PDB file of C-alpha atoms and ligand atoms in Angstrom:
ATOM      1  CA  MET A1049     -42.907   0.836  25.653  1.00 74.00           C
ATOM      2  CA  ASN A1050     -42.370  -2.842  24.981  1.00 83.00           C
ATOM      3  CA  GLU A1051     -38.618  -3.634  25.164  1.00 86.00           C
ATOM      4  CA  LYS A1052     -38.933  -6.263  22.463  1.00 89.00           C
ATOM      5  CA  THR A1053     -40.349  -3.664  20.078  1.00 90.00           C
ATOM      6  CA  ALA A1054     -37.588  -1.202  20.996  1.00 91.00           C
ATOM      7  CA  LYS A1055     -34.915  -3.835  20.307  1.00 92.00           C
ATOM      8  CA  SER A1056     -36.405  -4.780  16.980  1.00 92.00           C
ATOM      9  CA  VAL A1057     -36.592  -1.093  15.957  1.00 94.00           C
ATOM     10  CA  SER A1058     -32.965  -0.620  17.042  1.00 95.00           C
ATOM     11  CA  LYS A1059     -31.885  -3.539  14.849  1.00 94.00           C
ATOM     12  CA  PHE A1060     -33.809  -2.203  11.883  1.00 94.00           C
ATOM     13  CA  LEU A1061     -32.326   1.280  12.369  1.00 96.00           C
ATOM     14  CA  SER A1062     -28.813  -0.225  12.602  1.00 96.00           C
ATOM     15  CA  LEU A1063     -29.402  -1.885   9.253  1.00 96.00           C
ATOM     16  CA  VAL A1064     -30.614   1.230   7.454  1.00 96.00           C
ATOM     17  CA  LEU A1065     -28.461   3.866   9.197  1.00 98.00           C
ATOM     18  CA  ARG A1066     -25.176   1.923   9.266  1.00 98.00           C
ATOM     19  CA  HIS A1067     -25.185  -0.558   6.434  1.00 97.00           C
ATOM     20  CA  SER A1068     -27.830  -0.380   3.741  1.00 97.00           C
ATOM     21  CA  PRO A1069     -30.153   2.641   3.613  1.00 97.00           C
ATOM     22  CA  GLU A1070     -31.050   1.549   0.079  1.00 96.00           C
ATOM     23  CA  THR A1071     -33.080  -1.380   1.497  1.00 94.00           C
ATOM     24  CA  ILE A1072     -35.825   1.173   2.142  1.00 94.00           C
ATOM     25  CA  GLY A1073     -34.836   3.611  -0.618  1.00 95.00           C
ATOM     26  CA  LEU A1074     -33.289   6.044   1.872  1.00 96.00           C
ATOM     27  CA  LYS A1075     -30.295   8.294   1.197  1.00 97.00           C
ATOM     28  CA  LEU A1076     -27.931   9.420   3.957  1.00 98.00           C
ATOM     29  CA  ASP A1077     -25.965  12.636   3.540  1.00 98.00           C
ATOM     30  CA  GLU A1078     -22.158  12.577   3.604  1.00 97.00           C
ATOM     31  CA  ASN A1079     -22.224  12.840   7.405  1.00 97.00           C
ATOM     32  CA  GLY A1080     -24.528   9.860   7.777  1.00 98.00           C
ATOM     33  CA  TRP A1081     -27.691  11.847   8.568  1.00 98.00           C
ATOM     34  CA  ALA A1082     -31.140  10.737   7.420  1.00 98.00           C
ATOM     35  CA  ASP A1083     -34.130  13.056   7.299  1.00 98.00           C
ATOM     36  CA  VAL A1084     -36.455  11.986  10.138  1.00 98.00           C
ATOM     37  CA  GLU A1085     -39.745  12.469   8.254  1.00 97.00           C
ATOM     38  CA  GLU A1086     -38.419  10.641   5.217  1.00 97.00           C
ATOM     39  CA  LEU A1087     -37.095   7.811   7.398  1.00 96.00           C
ATOM     40  CA  ILE A1088     -40.485   7.335   9.079  1.00 96.00           C
ATOM     41  CA  ILE A1089     -42.360   7.289   5.768  1.00 95.00           C
ATOM     42  CA  LYS A1090     -39.884   4.904   4.143  1.00 95.00           C
ATOM     43  CA  CYS A1091     -39.731   2.528   7.123  1.00 93.00           C
ATOM     44  CA  ASN A1092     -43.493   2.217   6.975  1.00 93.00           C
ATOM     45  CA  LYS A1093     -43.559   1.638   3.238  1.00 91.00           C
ATOM     46  CA  ASN A1094     -40.706  -0.849   3.164  1.00 84.00           C
ATOM     47  CA  GLY A1095     -40.794  -3.667   5.578  1.00 70.00           C
ATOM     48  CA  SER A1096     -40.125  -2.333   9.066  1.00 68.00           C
ATOM     49  CA  GLN A1097     -41.789  -4.891  11.342  1.00 74.00           C
ATOM     50  CA  ASN A1098     -43.165  -2.156  13.556  1.00 78.00           C
ATOM     51  CA  GLN A1099     -45.271   0.837  12.661  1.00 87.00           C
ATOM     52  CA  MET A1100     -42.685   3.626  12.823  1.00 92.00           C
ATOM     53  CA  THR A1101     -43.717   6.867  14.499  1.00 93.00           C
ATOM     54  CA  ALA A1102     -41.870   9.946  15.751  1.00 94.00           C
ATOM     55  CA  GLU A1103     -42.630   8.818  19.314  1.00 94.00           C
ATOM     56  CA  LEU A1104     -41.154   5.368  18.771  1.00 93.00           C
ATOM     57  CA  LEU A1105     -38.028   6.884  17.228  1.00 95.00           C
ATOM     58  CA  ASP A1106     -37.690   9.287  20.193  1.00 96.00           C
ATOM     59  CA  TYR A1107     -38.014   6.419  22.620  1.00 95.00           C
ATOM     60  CA  VAL A1108     -35.376   4.311  20.879  1.00 95.00           C
ATOM     61  CA  VAL A1109     -32.890   7.199  20.638  1.00 96.00           C
ATOM     62  CA  GLU A1110     -33.333   8.068  24.330  1.00 96.00           C
ATOM     63  CA  ASN A1111     -33.464   4.583  25.795  1.00 94.00           C
ATOM     64  CA  ASN A1112     -31.224   2.538  23.535  1.00 91.00           C
ATOM     65  CA  ASP A1113     -28.830   0.494  25.686  1.00 89.00           C
ATOM     66  CA  LYS A1114     -25.764   1.708  23.807  1.00 91.00           C
ATOM     67  CA  LYS A1115     -27.099   5.093  22.656  1.00 94.00           C
ATOM     68  CA  ARG A1116     -26.488   3.914  19.121  1.00 96.00           C
ATOM     69  CA  PHE A1117     -28.434   6.744  17.444  1.00 97.00           C
ATOM     70  CA  ALA A1118     -28.538  10.517  17.796  1.00 97.00           C
ATOM     71  CA  PHE A1119     -30.687  13.382  16.541  1.00 97.00           C
ATOM     72  CA  ASN A1120     -29.330  16.701  15.306  1.00 97.00           C
ATOM     73  CA  GLU A1121     -30.215  19.780  17.364  1.00 96.00           C
ATOM     74  CA  ASP A1122     -33.674  20.439  15.977  1.00 96.00           C
ATOM     75  CA  LYS A1123     -34.478  16.708  15.677  1.00 96.00           C
ATOM     76  CA  THR A1124     -35.049  16.885  11.939  1.00 97.00           C
ATOM     77  CA  LYS A1125     -32.209  14.427  11.281  1.00 98.00           C
ATOM     78  CA  ILE A1126     -31.014  11.176  12.802  1.00 98.00           C
ATOM     79  CA  ARG A1127     -27.865   9.081  12.404  1.00 98.00           C
ATOM     80  CA  ALA A1128     -25.952   6.177  13.923  1.00 98.00           C
ATOM     81  CA  SER A1129     -23.099   7.367  16.137  1.00 96.00           C
ATOM     82  CA  GLN A1130     -20.720   4.586  15.031  1.00 95.00           C
ATOM     83  CA  GLY A1131     -20.609   1.097  13.556  1.00 95.00           C
ATOM     84  CA  HIS A1132     -21.048   1.973   9.868  1.00 97.00           C
ATOM     85  CA  SER A1133     -19.930  -0.218   7.028  1.00 97.00           C
ATOM     86  CA  ILE A1134     -20.816   2.453   4.466  1.00 97.00           C
ATOM     87  CA  SER A1135     -18.435   5.368   4.213  1.00 95.00           C
ATOM     88  CA  VAL A1136     -19.656   8.433   6.129  1.00 97.00           C
ATOM     89  CA  GLU A1137     -17.790  11.384   7.615  1.00 96.00           C
ATOM     90  CA  LEU A1138     -18.760  11.451  11.299  1.00 95.00           C
ATOM     91  CA  ASN A1139     -16.275  14.208  12.244  1.00 93.00           C
ATOM     92  CA  LEU A1140     -15.212  12.041  15.141  1.00 94.00           C
ATOM     93  CA  LYS A1141     -13.422  13.615  18.063  1.00 90.00           C
ATOM     94  CA  GLU A1142      -9.792  12.626  18.334  1.00 96.00           C
ATOM     95  CA  ALA A1143      -8.962  11.679  21.906  1.00 98.00           C
ATOM     96  CA  GLU A1144      -6.153  10.288  24.028  1.00 98.00           C
ATOM     97  CA  PRO A1145      -7.034   6.799  25.220  1.00 98.00           C
ATOM     98  CA  SER A1146      -6.195   5.293  28.568  1.00 98.00           C
ATOM     99  CA  GLU A1147      -3.152   3.014  28.777  1.00 98.00           C
ATOM    100  CA  PHE A1148      -5.210  -0.061  27.866  1.00 98.00           C
ATOM    101  CA  LEU A1149      -8.372  -0.699  25.863  1.00 98.00           C
ATOM    102  CA  TYR A1150     -10.060  -4.047  25.244  1.00 98.00           C
ATOM    103  CA  HIS A1151     -11.428  -5.953  22.266  1.00 98.00           C
ATOM    104  CA  GLY A1152     -13.838  -8.849  22.521  1.00 97.00           C
ATOM    105  CA  THR A1153     -13.591 -11.486  19.832  1.00 98.00           C
ATOM    106  CA  VAL A1154     -13.781 -15.288  19.483  1.00 98.00           C
ATOM    107  CA  GLY A1155     -11.203 -18.071  19.240  1.00 97.00           C
ATOM    108  CA  LYS A1156     -11.609 -18.797  15.549  1.00 98.00           C
ATOM    109  CA  PHE A1157     -10.268 -15.323  14.622  1.00 98.00           C
ATOM    110  CA  MET A1158      -7.237 -15.534  16.897  1.00 97.00           C
ATOM    111  CA  GLU A1159      -4.697 -17.015  14.443  1.00 97.00           C
ATOM    112  CA  SER A1160      -5.465 -14.373  11.884  1.00 98.00           C
ATOM    113  CA  ILE A1161      -5.429 -11.544  14.465  1.00 98.00           C
ATOM    114  CA  LYS A1162      -1.993 -12.750  15.659  1.00 98.00           C
ATOM    115  CA  LEU A1163      -0.736 -12.412  12.102  1.00 97.00           C
ATOM    116  CA  GLU A1164      -2.527  -9.280  10.898  1.00 98.00           C
ATOM    117  CA  GLY A1165      -3.468  -7.484  14.079  1.00 98.00           C
ATOM    118  CA  LEU A1166      -7.008  -6.144  14.486  1.00 98.00           C
ATOM    119  CA  GLN A1167      -8.442  -4.957  11.197  1.00 98.00           C
ATOM    120  CA  LYS A1168     -11.638  -3.015  10.651  1.00 97.00           C
ATOM    121  CA  MET A1169     -13.048  -5.825   8.504  1.00 97.00           C
ATOM    122  CA  SER A1170     -16.367  -4.649   7.012  1.00 95.00           C
ATOM    123  CA  ARG A1171     -16.684  -1.552   9.235  1.00 95.00           C
ATOM    124  CA  GLN A1172     -15.021   1.849   9.068  1.00 94.00           C
ATOM    125  CA  HIS A1173     -12.944   1.350  12.221  1.00 97.00           C
ATOM    126  CA  VAL A1174     -11.702  -1.231  14.697  1.00 98.00           C
ATOM    127  CA  HIS A1175     -13.979  -0.990  17.765  1.00 98.00           C
ATOM    128  CA  LEU A1176     -12.417  -1.045  21.232  1.00 98.00           C
ATOM    129  CA  SER A1177     -13.969  -0.917  24.703  1.00 97.00           C
ATOM    130  CA  LYS A1178     -12.766   0.924  27.766  1.00 97.00           C
ATOM    131  CA  ASP A1179     -13.488  -1.992  30.093  1.00 96.00           C
ATOM    132  CA  LYS A1180     -13.322  -5.770  29.933  1.00 96.00           C
ATOM    133  CA  GLU A1181     -17.018  -6.183  30.806  1.00 97.00           C
ATOM    134  CA  THR A1182     -18.067  -4.368  27.644  1.00 96.00           C
ATOM    135  CA  ALA A1183     -15.537  -6.314  25.562  1.00 97.00           C
ATOM    136  CA  ILE A1184     -16.955  -9.576  26.945  1.00 97.00           C
ATOM    137  CA  LYS A1185     -20.424  -8.529  25.747  1.00 96.00           C
ATOM    138  CA  VAL A1186     -19.073  -7.654  22.290  1.00 96.00           C
ATOM    139  CA  GLY A1187     -17.238 -10.985  21.972  1.00 97.00           C
ATOM    140  CA  SER A1188     -20.221 -12.976  23.286  1.00 98.00           C
ATOM    141  CA  ARG A1189     -22.256 -11.968  20.191  1.00 96.00           C
ATOM    142  CA  ARG A1190     -20.224 -14.588  18.306  1.00 97.00           C
ATOM    143  CA  GLY A1191     -19.594 -17.342  20.846  1.00 97.00           C
ATOM    144  CA  ALA A1192     -17.282 -17.905  23.811  1.00 97.00           C
ATOM    145  CA  PRO A1193     -15.588 -14.518  24.196  1.00 97.00           C
ATOM    146  CA  GLN A1194     -11.826 -14.022  24.047  1.00 97.00           C
ATOM    147  CA  ILE A1195     -10.632 -10.698  25.388  1.00 97.00           C
ATOM    148  CA  LEU A1196      -7.611  -8.970  23.904  1.00 98.00           C
ATOM    149  CA  THR A1197      -5.835  -6.179  25.765  1.00 98.00           C
ATOM    150  CA  VAL A1198      -4.657  -3.381  23.482  1.00 98.00           C
ATOM    151  CA  ARG A1199      -1.674  -1.233  24.522  1.00 98.00           C
ATOM    152  CA  SER A1200      -3.478   1.905  23.455  1.00 98.00           C
ATOM    153  CA  GLY A1201      -1.258   4.273  25.444  1.00 98.00           C
ATOM    154  CA  VAL A1202       1.866   3.069  23.659  1.00 98.00           C
ATOM    155  CA  MET A1203       0.064   3.121  20.302  1.00 98.00           C
ATOM    156  CA  TYR A1204      -1.045   6.699  20.898  1.00 98.00           C
ATOM    157  CA  ARG A1205       2.463   7.817  21.787  1.00 98.00           C
ATOM    158  CA  ASP A1206       3.695   6.050  18.643  1.00 98.00           C
ATOM    159  CA  GLY A1207       1.393   8.301  16.598  1.00 98.00           C
ATOM    160  CA  PHE A1208      -1.730   6.197  16.059  1.00 98.00           C
ATOM    161  CA  LYS A1209      -4.962   8.171  16.141  1.00 98.00           C
ATOM    162  CA  PHE A1210      -7.873   7.268  18.378  1.00 98.00           C
ATOM    163  CA  TYR A1211     -11.417   8.587  18.267  1.00 98.00           C
ATOM    164  CA  LEU A1212     -14.228   8.508  20.788  1.00 96.00           C
ATOM    165  CA  SER A1213     -17.693   8.216  19.271  1.00 94.00           C
ATOM    166  CA  GLU A1214     -20.693  10.148  20.618  1.00 90.00           C
ATOM    167  CA  ASN A1215     -21.698   6.986  22.457  1.00 93.00           C
ATOM    168  CA  ASN A1216     -18.240   6.360  23.945  1.00 93.00           C
ATOM    169  CA  VAL A1217     -16.924   3.592  21.736  1.00 96.00           C
ATOM    170  CA  TRP A1218     -13.175   3.859  21.072  1.00 98.00           C
ATOM    171  CA  LEU A1219     -12.306   3.664  17.390  1.00 98.00           C
ATOM    172  CA  THR A1220      -9.043   3.371  15.498  1.00 98.00           C
ATOM    173  CA  ALA A1221      -7.969   2.419  11.985  1.00 98.00           C
ATOM    174  CA  GLU A1222      -6.117  -0.767  12.952  1.00 98.00           C
ATOM    175  CA  VAL A1223      -4.209  -2.359  15.817  1.00 98.00           C
ATOM    176  CA  PRO A1224      -0.947  -3.975  14.691  1.00 98.00           C
ATOM    177  CA  ALA A1225      -0.308  -7.289  16.446  1.00 98.00           C
ATOM    178  CA  LYS A1226       2.676  -5.960  18.388  1.00 98.00           C
ATOM    179  CA  TYR A1227       0.318  -3.740  20.444  1.00 98.00           C
ATOM    180  CA  ILE A1228      -1.925  -6.638  21.466  1.00 98.00           C
ATOM    181  CA  GLU A1229      -1.560  -8.713  24.632  1.00 97.00           C
ATOM    182  CA  PHE A1230      -2.998 -12.067  23.752  1.00 89.00           C
ATOM    183  CA  LYS A1231      -3.348 -13.128  27.386  1.00 74.00           C
ATOM    184  CA  SER A1232      -5.955 -10.949  29.102  1.00 54.00           C
TER     185      SER A1232
HETATM  186  C1  HQG B1045     -12.658  -9.755  13.994  1.00 56.28           C
HETATM  187  C2  HQG B1045     -21.378  -3.903  18.118  1.00 56.28           C
HETATM  188  C3  HQG B1045      -9.811 -12.086  11.640  1.00 56.28           C
HETATM  189  C4  HQG B1045     -13.070  -8.937  15.197  1.00 56.28           C
HETATM  190  C5  HQG B1045     -20.325  -4.166  19.175  1.00 56.28           C
HETATM  191  C6  HQG B1045     -14.582  -9.135  15.158  1.00 56.28           C
HETATM  192  C7  HQG B1045     -19.191  -3.268  18.769  1.00 56.28           C
HETATM  193  C8  HQG B1045     -10.578 -10.234  12.742  1.00 56.28           C
HETATM  194  C9  HQG B1045     -14.894  -9.267  13.678  1.00 56.28           C
HETATM  195  C10 HQG B1045     -19.381  -3.089  17.284  1.00 56.28           C
HETATM  196  C11 HQG B1045      -9.383  -9.532  12.445  1.00 56.28           C
HETATM  197  C12 HQG B1045     -15.473  -7.996  13.096  1.00 56.28           C
HETATM  198  C13 HQG B1045     -18.286  -3.742  16.513  1.00 56.28           C
HETATM  199  C14 HQG B1045      -8.402 -10.204  11.692  1.00 56.28           C
HETATM  200  C15 HQG B1045     -10.652  -8.221  13.587  1.00 56.28           C
HETATM  201  N1  HQG B1045      -8.647 -11.478  11.319  1.00 56.28           N
HETATM  202  N2  HQG B1045     -10.787 -11.497  12.349  1.00 56.28           N
HETATM  203  N3  HQG B1045      -7.249  -9.621  11.363  1.00 56.28           N
HETATM  204  N4  HQG B1045      -9.473  -8.291  12.978  1.00 56.28           N
HETATM  205  N5  HQG B1045     -11.341  -9.390  13.462  1.00 56.28           N
HETATM  206  O1  HQG B1045     -18.915  -6.747  14.139  1.00 56.28           O
HETATM  207  O2  HQG B1045     -15.739  -5.307  17.169  1.00 56.28           O
HETATM  208  O3  HQG B1045     -24.314  -3.599  19.116  1.00 56.28           O
HETATM  209  O4  HQG B1045     -17.255  -5.624  12.570  1.00 56.28           O
HETATM  210  O5  HQG B1045     -12.482  -9.425  16.381  1.00 56.28           O
HETATM  211  O6  HQG B1045     -20.818  -3.916  20.455  1.00 56.28           O
HETATM  212  O7  HQG B1045     -17.232  -7.379  16.870  1.00 56.28           O
HETATM  213  O8  HQG B1045     -23.857  -3.210  16.711  1.00 56.28           O
HETATM  214  O9  HQG B1045     -16.718  -5.786  14.978  1.00 56.28           O
HETATM  215  O10 HQG B1045     -14.969 -10.303  15.834  1.00 56.28           O
HETATM  216  O11 HQG B1045     -19.147  -2.035  19.394  1.00 56.28           O
HETATM  217  O12 HQG B1045     -23.930  -1.282  18.317  1.00 56.28           O
HETATM  218  O13 HQG B1045     -13.654  -9.517  13.020  1.00 56.28           O
HETATM  219  O14 HQG B1045     -20.624  -3.706  16.960  1.00 56.28           O
HETATM  220  O15 HQG B1045     -22.117  -2.784  18.412  1.00 56.28           O
HETATM  221  O16 HQG B1045     -16.781  -7.861  13.589  1.00 56.28           O
HETATM  222  O17 HQG B1045     -18.217  -5.127  16.837  1.00 56.28           O
HETATM  223  P1  HQG B1045     -17.502  -6.477  13.757  1.00 56.28           P
HETATM  224  P2  HQG B1045     -16.906  -5.969  16.531  1.00 56.28           P
HETATM  225  P3  HQG B1045     -23.652  -2.708  18.113  1.00 56.28           P
END
C-alpha cells in the first residue's frame, strides 16, 4: 500500500467521520458510526480522490499512525475514535490521568489561553497528550510548537472529568488557566 494514498484516505475519512458527513451525503448515527457499505459507495460517488474499497478501508484502520478510526465488532460500521466537531456520543471511558498531561499549541494563542484557559474551540473536547513528544507533534501542525503542562492530577482531584479515547488521546471539557504551567 502506498503511504501517500493511505494518508490522503485518512484525511478524507477525518473530514467525513468527524466534521461533515453531509459532504458526501452520509449520515452518522448518534454514536458517530457510519455504515461501511454506504460509506464506500458514497465516497466513490462524491469526490474521494482515491477509489474506495473495503481493502483500502481495512488497511487505513489497521495502519493509521494514530489509530484514528475503528470498526465495530462485525466490521459493518466504522467511526472516528475522537476529534469530532459534530456532536456524537462516543461513550468515552472516564479515567484517572497521570499527574501531568501536555498540550501542544502555538504562540499566537498564548495570550488568550492565559486568560481563558484551554477551550475545546470547534471540537467536542480539549485534547491532551500523555507525553511532550506527542504534544510537540500536535503543536507543530500550526507552526513553532509551544508546550503547555497541565496539572491533570490536581484537576482530577478537584472533580474535573477526564476521558481516554480508544486511541489513547486524553480528553476533557476545558482546562482553566490556573491548572496550566506556562513554562514547560
Ligand atoms: C487552541 C489532531 C485560543 C489550541 C491532534 C489549538 C490532536 C485556544 C486550537 C487533535 C484556546 C484548537 C486536536 C483559547 C485552545 N484561546 N486558542 N482559549 N484554547 N486553543 O485542532 O489540540 O491528527 O481543535 O491550543 O493530533 O490542536 O486530527 O485542537 O491550537 O489530537 O487525529 O485552539 O487533532 O489529531 O485546535 O488538536 P484543534 P488540537 P488528528
